[in-house]
C-alpha cells in the first residue's frame, strides 16, 4: 500500500481509493470498494487496464521488452539454465542448490509414466483428431485417474498433483502425437533428461534405436523455458478463474489447455507457420502485408503483436537465433520459411502501420520453424506450448490457492438487454 490515493468525482460526490505499489511496474488503484461506495462498476472488456491479482512469479515490462521469471531475465535463463531448473524456480521462488535440483529432477522423473488405463482412453479418439483436442480431454481426465491428489485443501495433495502434471504432460503429449500417426506409444525413459525424454517418446519406434541429438534436445529444452510462464495471459487467467471455484488442479489445467488453443493465443504458433507457408516466397509478402492492414480483411500477421509487449518480445529474439542454429545443424540451407519470416519481419518493422501500433514478432513467430525442422507436425505446436506452460499455470494456481485473500472470481457486466417484461402466451405473439 502507498499513501497515494486516487480521487473520483461523480456529480457532487467525491470518492477516494487507495493506490497500491508492487516491487516494480505500474501502481494499481484498489477499487474493491467502488461498487459498495458508488453503486458503479468499472468497465474493461479484455482487461486492458485491469490487474486481476497480485503475483510474485513473472514480471513483463512491455515497453522495454523485458521478461523476468522470479526476477531473473529470460535471456539469462535461456543461456544458463534448464527447463527443469526453471520449473523449480517458478514453483518455489528461488534457484535450487545442486542437491535440491537433483531431488526435484528425480521426483519429476519418477512420475513421468501415466496410468496404464489411460492408453485405452486414447482409443476413443479418431486417429485424425487434433492433438490439442486429445490434450484437452486427457488432461481433464487425469482427475479420474489421480483422484488421490484432487483435494486442494491438502497441501501435500496440491504438491503431488503439481509434480504429476509437470511430469506427465510430456508423456500425454507424446501419446497424442503417436496416436495421431498410428505408431505405438513409447514409455518414458528415466535415464533421459526432460527434453530428451520427450523427443524419445515422440520419435523413437520399437523397430530401431532412436539417437538423441544433443543440439536438438537443447533447442527443445530452450523452447520449454521460453514458454514456461507469462504473467496473467488469457490461459493463465483461465486457470486462476477455474481454480478460484476450488475446482481440482487437473480440471483447471485442462481449462488452460482449452484457452491456449485459440489462434489469438497459443494457437498462433501453428497459425504462424501455416501463414508463412501460405506466403511461400518473399515476393508475395507485400500482398499479405496489405491484407494485414486492410480493416475489411480479417487476416492478421500471426505471430505478430502482443497485448503487453510494445517492443520486441525477448523470447522471439532467442527463438530466432535458435531457429538459425537448428537449421544450420540440420544442414537446411536457405529454408524458404525462415527466409520469408525474416523478410516479413524486416518489411513489417519498417511499415508505419506496424511501427505506429508497436507490433513486433512475438514468441509464436519463429517457434514453428524450429519445431517443423525438428520434425513435429504443425498440429503439435500448441501441444508443446501447453506442455511448457503447465509449470507456469501450476505455479500461478498454487500462488492463488495459497493466498489468504482468495475469493471466487465473479466479474459483473454492463447490461444492455431488455428491461423486465411479462411473459406473452404464444397465441398473442
Ligand atoms: C501469445 O498474453 C500473453 O502473454 C500471450 C503469450 C503468452 O506467452 O502467454 O505471449 C502468448 O498468445 C502471443 C500472441 C499470439 N497471437 C498472435 O500472434 C495472433 C496475432 N496477434 C493479434 O491477434 C494481437 O496482436 C493480439 C491478440 C496478440 C493482441 O491483441 P490486442 O492487444 O487486443 O490488440 P488489438 O487487437 O486491439 O490490436 C491493436 C491494433 C489494431 O488495429 P487498430 O484497430 O488500432 O487500427 O493493432 C492491430 C489491430 O488490428 N493488430 C494487428 C495485429 N495485431 C494487432 N494487425 C495486423 N496483424 C496483427 N498480428
Coordinates of C-alpha atoms and ligand atoms in Angstrom, one line a residue:
X1 CA 0.0 0.0 0.0
X2 CA 1.2 3.6 -0.5
X3 CA -0.1 6.8 1.0
X4 CA -1.2 7.8 -2.5
X5 CA -4.9 8.0 -3.3
X6 CA -7.0 8.2 -6.4
X7 CA -9.9 10.6 -6.3
X8 CA -13.1 10.0 -8.3
X9 CA -15.7 12.7 -8.7
X10 CA -19.3 11.8 -9.6
X11 CA -21.6 14.7 -9.8
X12 CA -21.3 16.5 -6.4
X13 CA -19.8 13.4 -4.7
X14 CA -16.1 12.8 -4.4
X15 CA -14.5 9.4 -3.6
X16 CA -11.0 8.3 -2.7
X17 CA -9.4 4.9 -3.4
X18 CA -6.1 3.7 -2.2
X19 CA -3.2 3.3 -4.6
X20 CA -1.0 0.2 -4.2
X21 CA 2.6 -0.3 -5.4
X22 CA 4.3 -3.5 -6.3
X23 CA 8.1 -4.1 -6.2
X24 CA 8.4 -3.0 -9.9
X25 CA 5.9 -1.9 -12.5
X26 CA 2.7 0.2 -12.6
X27 CA 0.9 1.1 -9.4
X28 CA -2.8 -0.1 -9.1
X29 CA -5.9 1.7 -7.9
X30 CA -7.6 -0.6 -5.3
X31 CA -11.2 -0.3 -6.4
X32 CA -12.6 -3.2 -4.4
X33 CA -14.9 -0.8 -2.5
X34 CA -16.0 1.1 -5.7
X35 CA -19.4 -0.7 -6.1
X36 CA -20.2 -0.5 -2.4
X37 CA -19.3 3.2 -2.3
X38 CA -20.7 4.4 -5.6
X39 CA -23.1 1.7 -7.0
X40 CA -21.0 1.7 -10.2
X41 CA -18.8 -1.0 -11.8
X42 CA -15.6 -0.4 -13.8
X43 CA -15.8 -1.4 -17.5
X44 CA -12.8 -3.1 -19.0
X45 CA -13.6 -5.8 -21.6
X46 CA -10.4 -7.7 -22.4
X47 CA -8.9 -6.4 -19.1
X48 CA -6.6 -3.9 -20.9
X49 CA -6.3 -1.8 -17.7
X50 CA -7.1 -4.3 -15.0
X51 CA -4.8 -6.1 -12.5
X52 CA -6.8 -9.3 -11.6
X53 CA -4.4 -10.3 -8.8
X54 CA -1.1 -9.6 -7.2
X55 CA 1.7 -12.1 -8.0
X56 CA 5.4 -12.6 -7.4
X57 CA 6.1 -15.1 -10.2
X58 CA 6.6 -13.3 -13.6
X59 CA 7.1 -9.7 -14.5
X60 CA 6.9 -8.3 -18.0
X61 CA 8.0 -4.8 -19.0
X62 CA 6.2 -4.4 -22.3
X63 CA 7.8 -1.1 -23.2
X64 CA 11.4 -2.4 -22.7
X65 CA 10.7 -5.9 -24.0
X66 CA 11.8 -7.5 -20.7
X67 CA 10.6 -10.8 -19.1
X68 CA 11.6 -11.9 -15.6
X69 CA 10.9 -15.3 -14.0
X70 CA 11.1 -14.7 -10.3
X71 CA 13.3 -11.7 -11.1
X72 CA 15.7 -13.5 -13.4
X73 CA 15.8 -12.2 -17.1
X74 CA 14.6 -14.7 -19.6
X75 CA 17.7 -14.3 -21.8
X76 CA 20.0 -15.2 -18.9
X77 CA 17.8 -18.2 -18.0
X78 CA 17.7 -19.3 -21.7
X79 CA 21.5 -19.1 -21.9
X80 CA 22.4 -20.5 -18.4
X81 CA 19.6 -22.6 -17.0
X82 CA 17.5 -25.6 -18.0
X83 CA 13.7 -26.2 -18.1
X84 CA 13.7 -28.4 -15.0
X85 CA 15.6 -25.8 -13.1
X86 CA 13.2 -23.1 -14.3
X87 CA 10.3 -25.3 -13.2
X88 CA 11.8 -25.3 -9.7
X89 CA 12.4 -21.6 -9.8
X90 CA 8.8 -20.8 -10.9
X91 CA 7.3 -23.2 -8.3
X92 CA 9.4 -22.4 -5.3
X93 CA 10.7 -18.8 -6.0
X94 CA 14.4 -19.4 -5.8
X95 CA 17.1 -21.1 -7.9
X96 CA 17.8 -24.6 -6.4
X97 CA 21.0 -25.8 -4.9
X98 CA 22.6 -28.7 -6.7
X99 CA 21.1 -31.1 -4.2
X100 CA 17.6 -29.5 -4.4
X101 CA 17.7 -29.7 -8.2
X102 CA 18.8 -33.3 -8.2
X103 CA 16.0 -34.2 -5.8
X104 CA 13.4 -32.3 -7.8
X105 CA 14.6 -33.8 -11.1
X106 CA 14.3 -37.3 -9.6
X107 CA 10.9 -36.6 -8.2
X108 CA 9.6 -35.4 -11.6
X109 CA 11.3 -38.3 -13.4
X110 CA 9.6 -40.8 -11.1
X111 CA 6.2 -39.5 -12.1
X112 CA 6.5 -39.5 -15.9
X113 CA 4.5 -42.7 -16.5
X114 CA 0.8 -42.4 -16.8
X115 CA -1.8 -44.9 -15.5
X116 CA -1.9 -47.8 -17.9
X117 CA -5.7 -47.4 -18.3
X118 CA -5.1 -44.1 -20.0
X119 CA -3.9 -45.9 -23.1
X120 CA -7.4 -47.1 -23.5
X121 CA -8.8 -43.6 -23.0
X122 CA -6.9 -42.5 -26.2
X123 CA -8.5 -45.3 -28.2
X124 CA -11.8 -43.4 -28.0
X125 CA -10.5 -40.7 -30.3
X126 CA -10.4 -40.8 -34.1
X127 CA -6.8 -41.2 -35.4
X128 CA -7.1 -37.8 -37.1
X129 CA -8.2 -35.9 -34.0
X130 CA -6.3 -32.7 -33.5
X131 CA -3.7 -33.4 -30.7
X132 CA -4.9 -30.3 -28.8
X133 CA -8.4 -31.9 -28.7
X134 CA -6.9 -35.0 -27.3
X135 CA -4.8 -33.0 -24.8
X136 CA -7.9 -31.1 -23.6
X137 CA -9.8 -34.4 -23.0
X138 CA -6.9 -36.4 -21.5
X139 CA -5.7 -33.7 -19.1
X140 CA -9.2 -33.2 -17.8
X141 CA -9.5 -37.0 -17.4
X142 CA -6.4 -37.0 -15.1
X143 CA -8.8 -36.2 -12.3
X144 CA -10.4 -39.6 -12.9
X145 CA -7.1 -41.4 -12.8
X146 CA -5.4 -39.5 -10.0
X147 CA -8.3 -38.8 -7.7
X148 CA -6.0 -39.1 -4.7
X149 CA -4.4 -35.7 -5.5
X150 CA -7.6 -33.6 -6.1
X151 CA -8.2 -32.3 -2.6
X152 CA -7.0 -28.7 -2.9
X153 CA -7.3 -28.1 0.8
X154 CA -4.5 -30.6 1.4
X155 CA -1.0 -29.0 0.7
X156 CA 0.5 -32.5 0.2
X157 CA -2.1 -33.3 -2.5
X158 CA -1.6 -29.9 -4.1
X159 CA 2.2 -30.7 -4.3
X160 CA 1.8 -34.2 -5.7
X161 CA -0.8 -33.0 -8.3
X162 CA 1.7 -30.3 -9.4
X163 CA 4.5 -32.8 -9.8
X164 CA 2.3 -35.3 -11.6
X165 CA 1.2 -32.7 -14.1
X166 CA 4.7 -31.3 -14.8
X167 CA 6.0 -34.9 -15.2
X168 CA 3.1 -36.4 -17.2
X169 CA 2.3 -33.7 -19.7
X170 CA 5.2 -34.7 -22.0
X171 CA 4.1 -38.3 -21.8
X172 CA 0.5 -37.3 -22.6
X173 CA 1.6 -35.0 -25.4
X174 CA 3.8 -37.6 -26.9
X175 CA 1.0 -40.2 -26.7
X176 CA -1.3 -37.7 -28.5
X177 CA 1.3 -37.5 -31.3
X178 CA 1.9 -41.2 -31.5
X179 CA -1.8 -41.9 -31.7
X180 CA -2.3 -39.4 -34.5
X181 CA 0.5 -41.0 -36.6
X182 CA -0.7 -44.6 -35.8
X183 CA 2.5 -45.6 -34.0
X184 CA 2.7 -47.4 -30.7
X185 CA 3.0 -45.4 -27.5
X186 CA 6.6 -45.2 -26.2
X187 CA 7.2 -45.3 -22.5
X188 CA 9.4 -42.6 -20.8
X189 CA 13.0 -43.5 -20.0
X190 CA 14.2 -42.4 -16.6
X191 CA 17.8 -42.1 -17.7
X192 CA 16.9 -39.2 -20.1
X193 CA 16.5 -35.5 -19.3
X194 CA 13.2 -33.8 -19.6
X195 CA 13.6 -32.6 -23.2
X196 CA 15.4 -35.8 -24.4
X197 CA 12.7 -38.0 -22.9
X198 CA 10.0 -36.0 -24.8
X199 CA 11.9 -36.4 -28.1
X200 CA 12.4 -40.1 -27.3
X201 CA 8.7 -40.7 -26.6
X202 CA 7.7 -38.8 -29.8
X203 CA 10.3 -40.1 -32.3
X204 CA 11.6 -43.5 -31.2
X205 CA 10.0 -46.6 -32.7
X206 CA 10.3 -50.2 -31.5
X207 CA 11.9 -51.2 -34.7
X208 CA 15.2 -49.3 -34.1
X209 CA 17.2 -47.4 -31.6
X210 CA 16.5 -43.6 -31.5
X211 CA 19.6 -41.5 -31.0
X212 CA 19.0 -38.2 -29.2
X213 CA 20.8 -35.3 -31.0
X214 CA 22.1 -33.1 -28.1
X215 CA 21.7 -29.9 -30.0
X216 CA 18.1 -30.7 -30.9
X217 CA 17.4 -31.6 -27.2
X218 CA 19.0 -28.3 -26.1
X219 CA 16.7 -26.4 -28.6
X220 CA 13.7 -28.3 -27.3
X221 CA 14.6 -27.5 -23.7
X222 CA 15.0 -23.9 -24.6
X223 CA 11.6 -23.8 -26.2
X224 CA 10.1 -25.2 -23.0
X225 CA 11.9 -22.5 -20.9
X226 CA 10.8 -19.7 -23.2
X227 CA 7.1 -20.7 -22.9
X228 CA 7.1 -21.6 -19.2
X229 CA 5.2 -18.6 -17.8
X230 CA 4.0 -15.2 -18.9
X231 CA 2.1 -13.3 -16.1
X232 CA -1.7 -13.1 -16.4
X233 CA -2.2 -14.1 -20.1
X234 CA -5.5 -15.5 -21.2
X235 CA -4.9 -19.2 -20.4
X236 CA -3.3 -18.4 -17.0
X237 CA -6.2 -16.2 -16.1
X238 CA -8.5 -19.1 -17.2
X239 CA -6.6 -21.4 -14.8
X240 CA -6.8 -18.9 -12.0
X241 CA -10.6 -18.3 -12.5
X242 CA -11.2 -22.0 -12.7
X243 CA -9.1 -22.5 -9.5
X244 CA -11.0 -19.8 -7.7
X245 CA -14.0 -22.1 -7.5
X246 CA -11.8 -24.7 -5.8
X247 CA -12.0 -26.9 -8.8
X248 CA -9.4 -29.7 -8.8
X249 CA -6.0 -28.8 -10.4
X250 CA -6.4 -31.2 -13.3
X251 CA -9.7 -29.6 -14.3
X252 CA -8.0 -26.1 -14.0
X253 CA -5.1 -27.1 -16.2
X254 CA -7.5 -28.6 -18.8
X255 CA -9.3 -25.3 -18.9
X256 CA -5.9 -23.6 -19.5
X257 CA -5.2 -26.0 -22.4
X258 CA -8.5 -25.3 -24.0
X259 CA -8.0 -21.5 -23.8
X260 CA -4.4 -21.7 -25.1
X261 CA -5.6 -23.5 -28.2
X262 CA -7.1 -20.3 -29.7
X263 CA -5.1 -18.8 -32.6
X264 CA -5.1 -15.4 -30.9
X265 CA -3.1 -17.0 -28.1
X266 CA -1.1 -20.2 -28.0
X267 CA -2.6 -21.5 -31.3
X268 CA -0.7 -18.7 -33.0
X269 CA 2.4 -20.8 -33.4
X270 CA 0.6 -23.3 -35.6
X271 CA -1.2 -20.4 -37.4
X272 CA 2.1 -18.5 -37.9
X273 CA 3.8 -21.4 -39.7
X274 CA 0.8 -22.1 -41.8
X275 CA 0.8 -18.4 -42.7
X276 CA 4.5 -18.4 -43.6
X277 CA 3.9 -21.4 -45.8
X278 CA 0.9 -19.8 -47.4
X279 CA 3.0 -16.7 -48.3
X280 CA 5.5 -19.2 -49.7
X281 CA 8.1 -16.7 -51.1
X282 CA 9.4 -13.3 -50.3
X283 CA 7.8 -11.7 -53.4
X284 CA 4.3 -12.4 -52.0
X285 CA 5.0 -10.6 -48.7
X286 CA 3.6 -7.2 -49.9
X287 CA 0.3 -8.9 -50.7
X288 CA 0.0 -10.2 -47.2
X289 CA 1.2 -7.1 -45.5
X290 CA -1.6 -5.2 -47.4
X291 CA -4.1 -7.7 -46.2
X292 CA -3.0 -7.4 -42.6
X293 CA -3.5 -3.6 -42.8
X294 CA -6.9 -3.9 -44.5
X295 CA -9.7 -3.4 -41.9
X296 CA -12.1 -5.2 -44.2
X297 CA -9.9 -8.3 -44.3
X298 CA -9.9 -10.5 -41.1
X299 CA -6.3 -11.6 -41.9
X300 CA -3.7 -10.7 -39.3
X301 CA 0.0 -11.4 -39.3
X302 CA 0.1 -14.5 -37.0
X303 CA 3.0 -14.4 -34.5
X304 CA 2.9 -10.6 -34.6
X305 CA 1.6 -8.2 -32.0
X306 CA 1.1 -8.5 -28.3
X307 CA -1.2 -7.1 -25.6
X308 CA 1.7 -6.3 -23.3
X309 CA 4.9 -6.1 -25.5
X310 CA 5.1 -2.8 -27.3
X311 CA 8.7 -3.7 -28.1
X312 CA 10.3 -6.9 -29.4
X313 CA 9.2 -10.0 -27.5
X314 CA 12.5 -11.1 -25.8
X315 CA 11.5 -14.7 -26.4
X316 CA 11.2 -14.1 -30.1
X317 CA 14.8 -12.9 -30.2
X318 CA 16.1 -16.1 -28.6
X319 CA 13.8 -18.2 -30.8
X320 CA 15.1 -16.6 -34.0
X321 CA 18.7 -17.4 -33.0
X322 CA 17.8 -20.9 -32.1
X323 CA 16.0 -21.4 -35.4
X324 CA 19.1 -20.5 -37.3
X325 CA 21.2 -22.9 -35.1
X326 CA 18.9 -25.8 -35.6
X327 CA 18.6 -25.3 -39.3
X328 CA 22.3 -25.0 -39.7
X329 CA 22.8 -28.2 -37.6
X330 CA 20.3 -30.0 -39.8
X331 CA 22.1 -28.7 -42.9
X332 CA 18.9 -27.0 -44.0
X333 CA 20.3 -24.3 -46.3
X334 CA 18.1 -21.3 -47.4
X335 CA 15.0 -22.6 -45.6
X336 CA 12.3 -20.7 -47.5
X337 CA 10.1 -20.4 -44.5
X338 CA 12.8 -18.8 -42.4
X339 CA 13.7 -16.5 -45.3
X340 CA 10.0 -15.4 -45.6
X341 CA 9.8 -14.9 -41.8
X342 CA 13.0 -12.8 -41.7
X343 CA 12.0 -10.7 -44.7
X344 CA 8.4 -10.3 -43.4
X345 CA 9.8 -9.1 -40.1
X346 CA 12.1 -6.7 -41.8
X347 CA 9.4 -5.2 -44.0
X348 CA 6.8 -5.0 -41.2
X349 CA 9.2 -3.3 -38.8
X350 CA 9.7 -0.6 -41.4
X351 CA 6.0 -0.2 -42.2
X352 CA 4.3 2.7 -40.3
X353 CA 1.1 0.6 -39.8
X354 CA 3.1 -1.8 -37.6
X355 CA 5.5 0.7 -36.2
X356 CA 2.7 3.1 -35.1
X357 CA 0.9 0.2 -33.4
X358 CA 4.1 -1.2 -31.9
X359 CA 3.5 -4.6 -33.5
X360 CA 6.6 -6.8 -33.2
X361 CA 7.2 -10.5 -33.6
X362 CA 6.1 -12.4 -30.6
X363 CA 7.1 -15.8 -29.1
X364 CA 5.0 -17.6 -31.8
X365 CA 6.6 -16.1 -34.9
X366 CA 9.8 -18.3 -35.0
X367 CA 8.9 -21.2 -32.8
X368 CA 7.1 -23.1 -35.5
X369 CA 10.2 -23.0 -37.8
X370 CA 12.2 -24.8 -35.2
X371 CA 9.5 -27.4 -34.3
X372 CA 8.9 -28.0 -38.0
X373 CA 12.7 -28.5 -38.6
X374 CA 12.9 -31.0 -35.6
X375 CA 10.1 -33.0 -37.3
X376 CA 6.9 -32.0 -35.5
X377 CA 3.7 -31.5 -37.5
X378 CA 2.1 -28.1 -37.0
X379 CA -0.8 -29.7 -35.1
X380 CA 1.7 -30.5 -32.3
X381 CA 3.0 -26.9 -31.9
X382 CA 0.4 -25.7 -29.4
X383 CA 0.6 -29.1 -27.6
X384 CA 4.3 -28.3 -27.0
X385 CA 3.3 -24.8 -25.9
X386 CA 0.8 -26.3 -23.4
X387 CA 3.3 -28.7 -22.1
X388 CA 5.8 -25.9 -21.5
X389 CA 3.2 -23.6 -19.9
X390 CA 1.9 -26.2 -17.5
X391 CA 4.5 -25.3 -14.9
X392 CA 3.5 -21.6 -15.2
X393 CA -0.2 -22.5 -14.8
X394 CA 0.6 -24.7 -11.8
X395 CA 2.8 -22.0 -10.1
X396 CA 0.1 -19.4 -10.6
X397 CA -2.6 -21.7 -9.4
X398 CA -0.7 -22.6 -6.3
X399 CA 0.0 -18.9 -5.6
X400 CA -3.7 -18.2 -5.9
X401 CA -4.8 -21.2 -3.7
X402 CA -2.3 -20.2 -1.1
X403 CA -3.5 -16.6 -1.0
X404 CA -5.4 -15.9 2.3
X405 CA -7.4 -13.2 0.4
X406 CA -8.5 -15.7 -2.3
X407 CA -12.1 -15.2 -3.5
X408 CA -14.1 -16.8 -6.2
X409 CA -13.7 -14.7 -9.4
X410 CA -17.0 -13.3 -10.4
X411 CA -16.9 -10.2 -12.8
X412 CA -20.1 -8.1 -13.3
X413 CA -21.3 -6.5 -16.6
X414 CA -22.9 -3.5 -18.3
X415 CA -26.3 -4.9 -19.1
X416 CA -28.0 -3.6 -22.3
X417 CA -30.6 -6.3 -22.8
X418 CA -34.4 -5.9 -22.3
X419 CA -35.7 -4.4 -19.0
X420 CA -38.2 -6.7 -17.1
X421 CA -41.3 -7.6 -19.2
X422 CA -44.2 -10.0 -18.8
X423 CA -44.5 -13.4 -20.5
X424 CA -46.7 -13.3 -23.6
X425 CA -48.7 -16.5 -24.5
X426 CA -47.8 -17.9 -27.9
X427 CA -51.4 -17.2 -29.0
X428 CA -50.7 -13.4 -28.5
X429 CA -47.3 -13.3 -30.4
Ligands
LIG1 C1 0.6 -15.3 -27.1 O1 -0.8 -12.5 -23.3 C2 0.3 -13.3 -23.4 O2 1.2 -13.1 -22.7 C3 0.2 -14.3 -24.5 C4 1.5 -15.0 -24.8 C5 1.9 -15.9 -23.6 O3 3.1 -16.2 -23.5 O4 1.0 -16.4 -22.9 O5 2.6 -14.1 -25.0 C6 1.4 -16.0 -26.0 O6 -0.6 -15.5 -27.1 C7 1.3 -14.4 -28.0 C8 0.3 -13.7 -29.0 C9 0.0 -14.7 -30.1 N1 -1.1 -14.2 -31.0 C10 -0.8 -13.8 -32.3 O7 0.3 -13.8 -32.8 C11 -2.1 -13.5 -33.1 C12 -1.9 -12.2 -33.9 N2 -1.8 -11.2 -32.9 C13 -3.0 -10.4 -32.6 O8 -4.2 -11.0 -32.9 C14 -2.9 -9.4 -31.5 O9 -1.7 -8.8 -31.6 C15 -3.0 -10.0 -30.1 C16 -4.3 -10.8 -29.9 C17 -1.8 -10.8 -29.7 C18 -3.1 -8.8 -29.1 O10 -4.2 -8.1 -29.4 P1 -4.7 -6.7 -28.6 O11 -3.7 -6.4 -27.6 O12 -6.1 -6.9 -28.2 O13 -4.6 -5.6 -29.7 P2 -5.7 -5.3 -30.8 O14 -6.3 -6.5 -31.4 O15 -6.6 -4.3 -30.1 O16 -4.8 -4.6 -31.9 C19 -4.4 -3.2 -31.8 C20 -4.3 -2.7 -33.2 C21 -5.5 -3.0 -34.1 O17 -5.5 -2.0 -35.2 P3 -6.4 -0.7 -35.0 O18 -7.8 -1.1 -34.5 O19 -5.7 0.1 -33.9 O20 -6.3 0.0 -36.3 O21 -3.2 -3.5 -33.9 C22 -3.7 -4.2 -35.0 C23 -5.2 -4.3 -34.7 O22 -5.9 -4.5 -35.9 N3 -3.1 -5.6 -34.9 C24 -2.7 -6.3 -35.9 C25 -2.1 -7.4 -35.4 N4 -2.2 -7.4 -34.0 C26 -2.8 -6.2 -33.7 N5 -2.7 -6.0 -37.2 C27 -2.2 -7.0 -38.1 N6 -1.6 -8.1 -37.6 C28 -1.5 -8.4 -36.3 N7 -0.9 -9.5 -35.8

